[in-house]
Amino acid sequence: MKYKPRDYQERAIARARQAIRSGKKRPLIVAPTGAGKTVIACAIVESAMEKGSRTLFMAHRRELIEQTSRKLDEMEIDHGVIKAGHPRVRPELPIQVGSVQTLARRLGGKSEPFRLVIVDEAHHATAASYRAVLKASPEAVVLGLTATPYRADGVALGDVFDAFIEVTTLGALIESRHLVEPRVFGRRVPDLSKVRKVGNDYNLGQLAEVMDQDELVEDIVEAWRDKAAGRLTVVFAVNIAHSKHIAAAFTEAGIPAGHVDGEMGEDERAAVLGRLARGEIQVLSNCNILTEGWDLPRCSCVVLARPTRSRSLWKQMCGRALRPAPEVGKVDCLILDHGGCWKRFGFLTDPEENSLEGKEREGGASRFECPFCGEVLRGWPGHCPACGSELPRDAREAERPSARAEGSMVELRSLEERVYVYEGWAKQARARGWAPGRVAIEFRKAFGRYPKRLEMGKDPSLWTRYDDALKRGVWVQETPGGDVPRARRDGG
């Protein structure tokens, strides 16, 4: 094999084979975006080819089909492509890469059934078109690949698959440097309380009315200039008009930008993507077209200009910039969240519990902001764990919705990440004899807020008490020196 699979990819292949030997015919492999699911699939295709098994790799977008075809070419695996108008039509070959739409239309033909069917982006596999294609090869082993094993419509993937194989985690891939670290920046978002919910997401028409405003689009451009200037960037917009508005705003600001959407012809869309790949444009805005099957490792910034209630969509959007590109010095990616997704879903590295019977969750415990220090809260405790302020009983009082985004865009960190940073600085301050307030000032520069609102210098034991409090995620009400002062409400 030309590409040697990574250790976790080899484990995934071994576990899939073990599941098949045990009598399972439809295993689902789950791995984060960027884990190399195409490499896993191609290794399995190569093995099937050696056994003479007629094999189909099925996907729903041109980008996915072309990506897989290129990878098979690199591995010197001859294959045909089943897609309307595609020049590589070679039905006599045992290995085929096919468009689900074309395959569903041609079910009346007399083609030989497949013995192995690999379904990319397998969270779509419960759809009628996929089921129809799978039904045409009833004896086939079906292998699913996905990064998001749940659907917005709530249909469990256990309706199609019978074994669940979770390969690795995003955190593990970042630690091993197979993916880069995502850094999230956010700010208060416009009031979405009047935007209706349709299915498992927002009504796009009403959402566009809120988000497609000149001042909000200007905010997107200014935040990009401040945080991500020079980075190759992909923007996710609410609808086509919103996407074009954003692209035009970047262009007017002197930043080369483009736009793609699903109504464009495939050749036109490919031409714009080519301009981005060649560096002729720096920012590419899109409407619901680059969420799956598009990879450009040099992309190091994602702008979320559309709020969403769909965990799957959020993860797919953020995942576009996670791949490393050492040749251009890429060490991280920025996620500029103008849609408040971080409040609903948290952080990409947060642990998840998935299964074949699992349904998409909107984000676990709701996340709110402390109105006094800006801390991201899970649920609504009596007191803020970061600043100690007593919180209003009604969470809505703390949201303070507005007609536009408020405040500067600051980097967001999970409580665990901030504790790690704070503890390191606190240890350094103690060793060097620095005043405790210096750590608080540096912390605010980094994270846009103070770590707490008390005078640590009065009682050295507060260092340890605060560290312990942060670790537990609770606020310590009493110390040897007396009650901890409440937060000042002026933000100082």
Tab-separated table of C-alpha atoms in Angstrom, residues 106-353:
chain	number	residue	atom	x	y	z
A	106	ARG	CA	-30.134	4.234	-12.354
A	107	LEU	CA	-31.477	1.534	-10.089
A	108	GLY	CA	-33.551	0.159	-12.941
A	109	GLY	CA	-30.409	-0.937	-14.770
A	110	LYS	CA	-28.994	-4.450	-14.825
A	111	SER	CA	-25.687	-3.712	-13.117
A	112	GLU	CA	-24.170	-6.424	-10.973
A	113	PRO	CA	-24.713	-5.964	-7.196
A	114	PHE	CA	-21.761	-4.841	-5.121
A	115	ARG	CA	-20.191	-6.997	-2.425
A	116	LEU	CA	-18.827	-4.012	-0.487
A	117	VAL	CA	-20.388	-0.542	-0.250
A	118	ILE	CA	-18.550	2.272	1.553
A	119	VAL	CA	-20.756	5.226	2.493
A	120	ASP	CA	-18.978	8.525	3.050
A	121	GLU	CA	-20.639	11.127	5.313
A	122	ALA	CA	-22.720	8.200	6.545
A	123	HIS	CA	-24.970	10.332	8.766
A	124	HIS	CA	-26.936	10.821	5.510
A	125	ALA	CA	-27.441	7.073	5.086
A	126	THR	CA	-30.947	7.007	6.556
A	127	ALA	CA	-32.235	9.110	3.636
A	128	ALA	CA	-34.449	7.370	1.082
A	129	SER	CA	-31.939	7.670	-1.790
A	130	TYR	CA	-29.203	5.959	0.213
A	131	ARG	CA	-31.526	3.203	1.406
A	132	ALA	CA	-32.615	2.543	-2.178
A	133	VAL	CA	-28.996	2.136	-3.354
A	134	LEU	CA	-28.161	-0.172	-0.458
A	135	LYS	CA	-31.280	-2.228	-1.127
A	136	ALA	CA	-30.000	-2.922	-4.652
A	137	SER	CA	-27.038	-4.850	-3.154
A	138	PRO	CA	-28.768	-6.755	-0.336
A	139	GLU	CA	-25.863	-9.116	0.368
A	140	ALA	CA	-23.205	-6.403	0.494
A	141	VAL	CA	-21.135	-5.497	3.499
A	142	VAL	CA	-21.827	-1.793	4.148
A	143	LEU	CA	-19.162	0.323	5.815
A	144	GLY	CA	-20.096	3.818	6.986
A	145	LEU	CA	-17.715	6.729	7.617
A	146	THR	CA	-18.648	9.901	9.496
A	147	ALA	CA	-17.399	12.526	11.934
A	148	THR	CA	-20.907	13.298	13.236
A	149	PRO	CA	-22.869	10.119	14.061
A	150	TYR	CA	-26.240	11.814	14.492
A	151	ARG	CA	-28.854	13.545	12.385
A	152	ALA	CA	-30.793	16.766	12.782
A	153	ASP	CA	-34.078	14.931	12.134
A	154	GLY	CA	-33.479	12.668	15.129
A	155	VAL	CA	-33.390	9.409	13.142
A	156	ALA	CA	-30.830	7.110	14.778
A	157	LEU	CA	-28.099	5.638	12.565
A	158	GLY	CA	-28.842	2.268	14.156
A	159	ASP	CA	-31.635	2.054	11.582
A	160	VAL	CA	-28.931	1.420	8.948
A	161	PHE	CA	-25.774	0.283	10.774
A	162	ASP	CA	-25.233	-2.509	13.285
A	163	ALA	CA	-21.786	-1.860	14.818
A	164	PHE	CA	-20.280	1.334	16.217
A	165	ILE	CA	-16.506	1.874	15.912
A	166	GLU	CA	-15.187	5.090	17.414
A	167	VAL	CA	-11.627	5.585	16.174
A	168	THR	CA	-10.077	8.449	18.146
A	169	THR	CA	-10.869	11.858	19.609
A	170	LEU	CA	-10.195	15.372	18.437
A	171	GLY	CA	-8.115	16.018	21.534
A	172	ALA	CA	-5.906	13.010	20.813
A	173	LEU	CA	-5.387	14.116	17.202
A	174	ILE	CA	-4.395	17.605	18.354
A	175	GLU	CA	-2.021	16.197	20.955
A	176	SER	CA	-0.366	13.971	18.326
A	177	ARG	CA	-0.226	16.971	15.947
A	178	HIS	CA	-2.320	15.285	13.292
A	179	LEU	CA	-4.659	18.282	13.696
A	180	VAL	CA	-4.014	21.835	14.853
A	181	GLU	CA	-5.463	23.479	17.920
A	182	PRO	CA	-8.672	25.458	17.366
A	183	ARG	CA	-8.733	28.872	19.051
A	184	VAL	CA	-12.233	30.265	19.465
A	185	PHE	CA	-13.090	33.965	19.530
A	186	GLY	CA	-16.582	35.188	20.313
A	187	ARG	CA	-18.722	38.118	21.340
A	188	ARG	CA	-22.324	38.808	22.252
A	189	VAL	CA	-24.636	38.070	19.354
A	190	PRO	CA	-27.829	39.741	18.106
A	191	ASP	CA	-31.140	38.817	19.663
A	192	LEU	CA	-32.414	35.561	18.122
A	193	SER	CA	-35.350	35.111	20.486
A	194	LYS	CA	-37.889	35.870	17.745
A	195	VAL	CA	-36.345	33.554	15.157
A	196	ARG	CA	-38.533	30.471	14.878
A	197	LYS	CA	-37.176	26.956	15.018
A	198	VAL	CA	-37.797	24.728	11.975
A	199	GLY	CA	-36.945	21.083	12.525
A	200	ASN	CA	-33.719	21.129	14.500
A	201	ASP	CA	-32.432	24.504	13.312
A	202	TYR	CA	-33.463	28.110	12.825
A	203	ASN	CA	-35.855	29.373	10.180
A	204	LEU	CA	-33.327	30.601	7.615
A	205	GLY	CA	-35.491	33.410	6.278
A	206	GLN	CA	-35.973	34.955	9.706
A	207	LEU	CA	-32.369	34.268	10.645
A	208	ALA	CA	-31.148	36.129	7.556
A	209	GLU	CA	-33.274	39.151	8.493
A	210	VAL	CA	-31.403	39.358	11.793
A	211	MET	CA	-27.883	38.540	10.602
A	212	ASP	CA	-27.731	40.175	7.152
A	213	GLN	CA	-27.365	43.769	8.335
A	214	ASP	CA	-24.689	46.205	7.198
A	215	GLU	CA	-23.300	46.828	10.675
A	216	LEU	CA	-23.045	43.129	11.455
A	217	VAL	CA	-21.295	42.386	8.177
A	218	GLU	CA	-18.917	45.277	8.870
A	219	ASP	CA	-18.237	43.699	12.275
A	220	ILE	CA	-17.223	40.470	10.528
A	221	VAL	CA	-14.691	42.272	8.359
A	222	GLU	CA	-13.266	44.321	11.234
A	223	ALA	CA	-12.982	41.293	13.535
A	224	TRP	CA	-11.167	39.403	10.775
A	225	ARG	CA	-8.750	42.299	10.290
A	226	ASP	CA	-8.103	42.414	14.032
A	227	LYS	CA	-7.725	38.682	14.713
A	228	ALA	CA	-7.054	36.839	11.442
A	229	ALA	CA	-5.576	39.217	8.862
A	230	GLY	CA	-3.455	37.327	6.362
A	231	ARG	CA	-5.059	33.946	7.039
A	232	LEU	CA	-6.760	31.930	4.314
A	233	THR	CA	-10.372	31.988	5.481
A	234	VAL	CA	-13.725	30.345	4.815
A	235	VAL	CA	-16.935	32.095	5.919
A	236	PHE	CA	-20.251	30.322	6.553
A	237	ALA	CA	-23.267	32.549	5.880
A	238	VAL	CA	-27.013	32.159	6.443
A	239	ASN	CA	-28.130	32.255	2.805
A	240	ILE	CA	-26.862	33.184	-0.650
A	241	ALA	CA	-27.638	36.908	-0.338
A	242	HIS	CA	-25.889	37.048	3.030
A	243	SER	CA	-22.838	35.239	1.626
A	244	LYS	CA	-22.590	37.624	-1.330
A	245	HIS	CA	-22.986	40.590	1.019
A	246	ILE	CA	-20.072	39.357	3.146
A	247	ALA	CA	-17.841	38.702	0.124
A	248	ALA	CA	-18.601	42.172	-1.235
A	249	ALA	CA	-17.768	43.780	2.128
A	250	PHE	CA	-14.365	42.092	2.223
A	251	THR	CA	-13.695	43.124	-1.377
A	252	GLU	CA	-14.667	46.734	-0.671
A	253	ALA	CA	-12.254	46.694	2.277
A	254	GLY	CA	-9.427	45.755	-0.095
A	255	ILE	CA	-9.331	42.082	0.890
A	256	PRO	CA	-9.557	39.664	-2.090
A	257	ALA	CA	-12.721	37.612	-1.542
A	258	GLY	CA	-15.103	35.323	-3.381
A	259	HIS	CA	-18.402	33.498	-2.970
A	260	VAL	CA	-19.775	30.026	-3.773
A	261	ASP	CA	-23.206	28.476	-3.356
A	262	GLY	CA	-25.194	25.416	-4.380
A	263	GLU	CA	-26.978	27.178	-7.240
A	264	MET	CA	-23.711	27.721	-9.115
A	265	GLY	CA	-22.747	25.310	-11.850
A	266	GLU	CA	-20.107	22.799	-10.771
A	267	ASP	CA	-17.505	24.245	-13.140
A	268	GLU	CA	-18.106	27.793	-11.908
A	269	ARG	CA	-17.841	26.662	-8.305
A	270	ALA	CA	-14.660	24.713	-9.038
A	271	ALA	CA	-13.146	27.811	-10.661
A	272	VAL	CA	-13.717	29.918	-7.530
A	273	LEU	CA	-12.319	27.179	-5.294
A	274	GLY	CA	-9.302	27.029	-7.576
A	275	ARG	CA	-8.718	30.757	-7.118
A	276	LEU	CA	-8.715	30.244	-3.343
A	277	ALA	CA	-6.303	27.308	-3.590
A	278	ARG	CA	-3.930	29.403	-5.725
A	279	GLY	CA	-4.075	32.292	-3.267
A	280	GLU	CA	-5.791	34.673	-5.682
A	281	ILE	CA	-8.470	35.290	-3.075
A	282	GLN	CA	-7.969	35.226	0.679
A	283	VAL	CA	-11.523	34.946	1.986
A	284	LEU	CA	-14.199	32.658	0.569
A	285	SER	CA	-17.778	33.090	1.719
A	286	ASN	CA	-20.278	30.304	1.132
A	287	CYS	CA	-23.787	29.211	1.845
A	288	ASN	CA	-24.092	25.589	2.973
A	289	ILE	CA	-21.731	24.192	0.315
A	290	LEU	CA	-18.345	23.736	2.023
A	291	THR	CA	-19.564	22.008	5.180
A	292	GLU	CA	-18.623	18.564	3.845
A	293	GLY	CA	-16.093	17.198	1.384
A	294	TRP	CA	-13.985	20.327	1.052
A	295	ASP	CA	-10.407	20.307	2.283
A	296	LEU	CA	-7.722	22.939	1.927
A	297	PRO	CA	-5.157	22.448	4.722
A	298	ARG	CA	-3.736	25.962	4.249
A	299	CYS	CA	-7.085	27.353	5.400
A	300	SER	CA	-6.475	28.508	8.977
A	301	CYS	CA	-9.569	30.541	9.839
A	302	VAL	CA	-13.297	29.800	9.917
A	303	VAL	CA	-15.850	32.597	10.333
A	304	LEU	CA	-19.209	31.440	11.680
A	305	ALA	CA	-21.548	34.159	10.430
A	306	ARG	CA	-24.606	31.925	10.810
A	307	PRO	CA	-25.983	30.789	14.146
A	308	THR	CA	-27.152	27.173	14.183
A	309	ARG	CA	-28.895	24.805	16.548
A	310	SER	CA	-27.405	21.780	14.781
A	311	ARG	CA	-24.397	20.241	16.521
A	312	SER	CA	-23.524	18.316	13.365
A	313	LEU	CA	-23.459	21.450	11.199
A	314	TRP	CA	-21.397	23.341	13.782
A	315	LYS	CA	-18.769	20.584	13.945
A	316	GLN	CA	-18.608	20.264	10.173
A	317	MET	CA	-18.101	24.014	9.734
A	318	CYS	CA	-15.391	24.259	12.386
A	319	GLY	CA	-13.623	21.182	11.033
A	320	ARG	CA	-12.720	22.854	7.723
A	321	ALA	CA	-9.601	24.490	9.179
A	322	LEU	CA	-8.264	21.799	11.500
A	323	ARG	CA	-5.845	20.072	9.135
A	324	PRO	CA	-2.158	20.938	9.561
A	325	ALA	CA	-0.112	22.639	6.850
A	326	PRO	CA	3.477	22.743	8.104
A	327	GLU	CA	4.709	23.933	4.722
A	328	VAL	CA	3.126	27.345	5.423
A	329	GLY	CA	3.884	27.368	9.146
A	330	LYS	CA	0.303	26.659	10.239
A	331	VAL	CA	0.206	25.827	13.957
A	332	ASP	CA	-3.411	26.593	14.866
A	333	CYS	CA	-6.736	27.672	13.402
A	334	LEU	CA	-9.017	30.502	14.422
A	335	ILE	CA	-12.773	30.174	14.734
A	336	LEU	CA	-14.384	33.609	14.743
A	337	ASP	CA	-17.844	32.871	16.087
A	338	HIS	CA	-20.346	35.632	15.285
A	339	GLY	CA	-23.293	33.268	15.776
A	340	GLY	CA	-22.953	32.334	19.431
A	341	CYS	CA	-22.387	28.655	18.629
A	342	TRP	CA	-19.883	28.421	21.485
A	343	LYS	CA	-22.658	29.243	23.943
A	344	ARG	CA	-24.797	26.366	22.697
A	345	PHE	CA	-22.191	23.691	22.002
A	346	GLY	CA	-19.111	24.605	24.019
A	347	PHE	CA	-15.758	23.593	22.551
A	348	LEU	CA	-14.786	21.082	19.884
A	349	THR	CA	-12.603	19.195	22.333
A	350	ASP	CA	-15.398	18.702	24.875
A	351	PRO	CA	-16.034	14.957	25.384
A	352	GLU	CA	-19.052	13.388	23.714
A	353	GLU	CA	-20.922	10.169	24.282
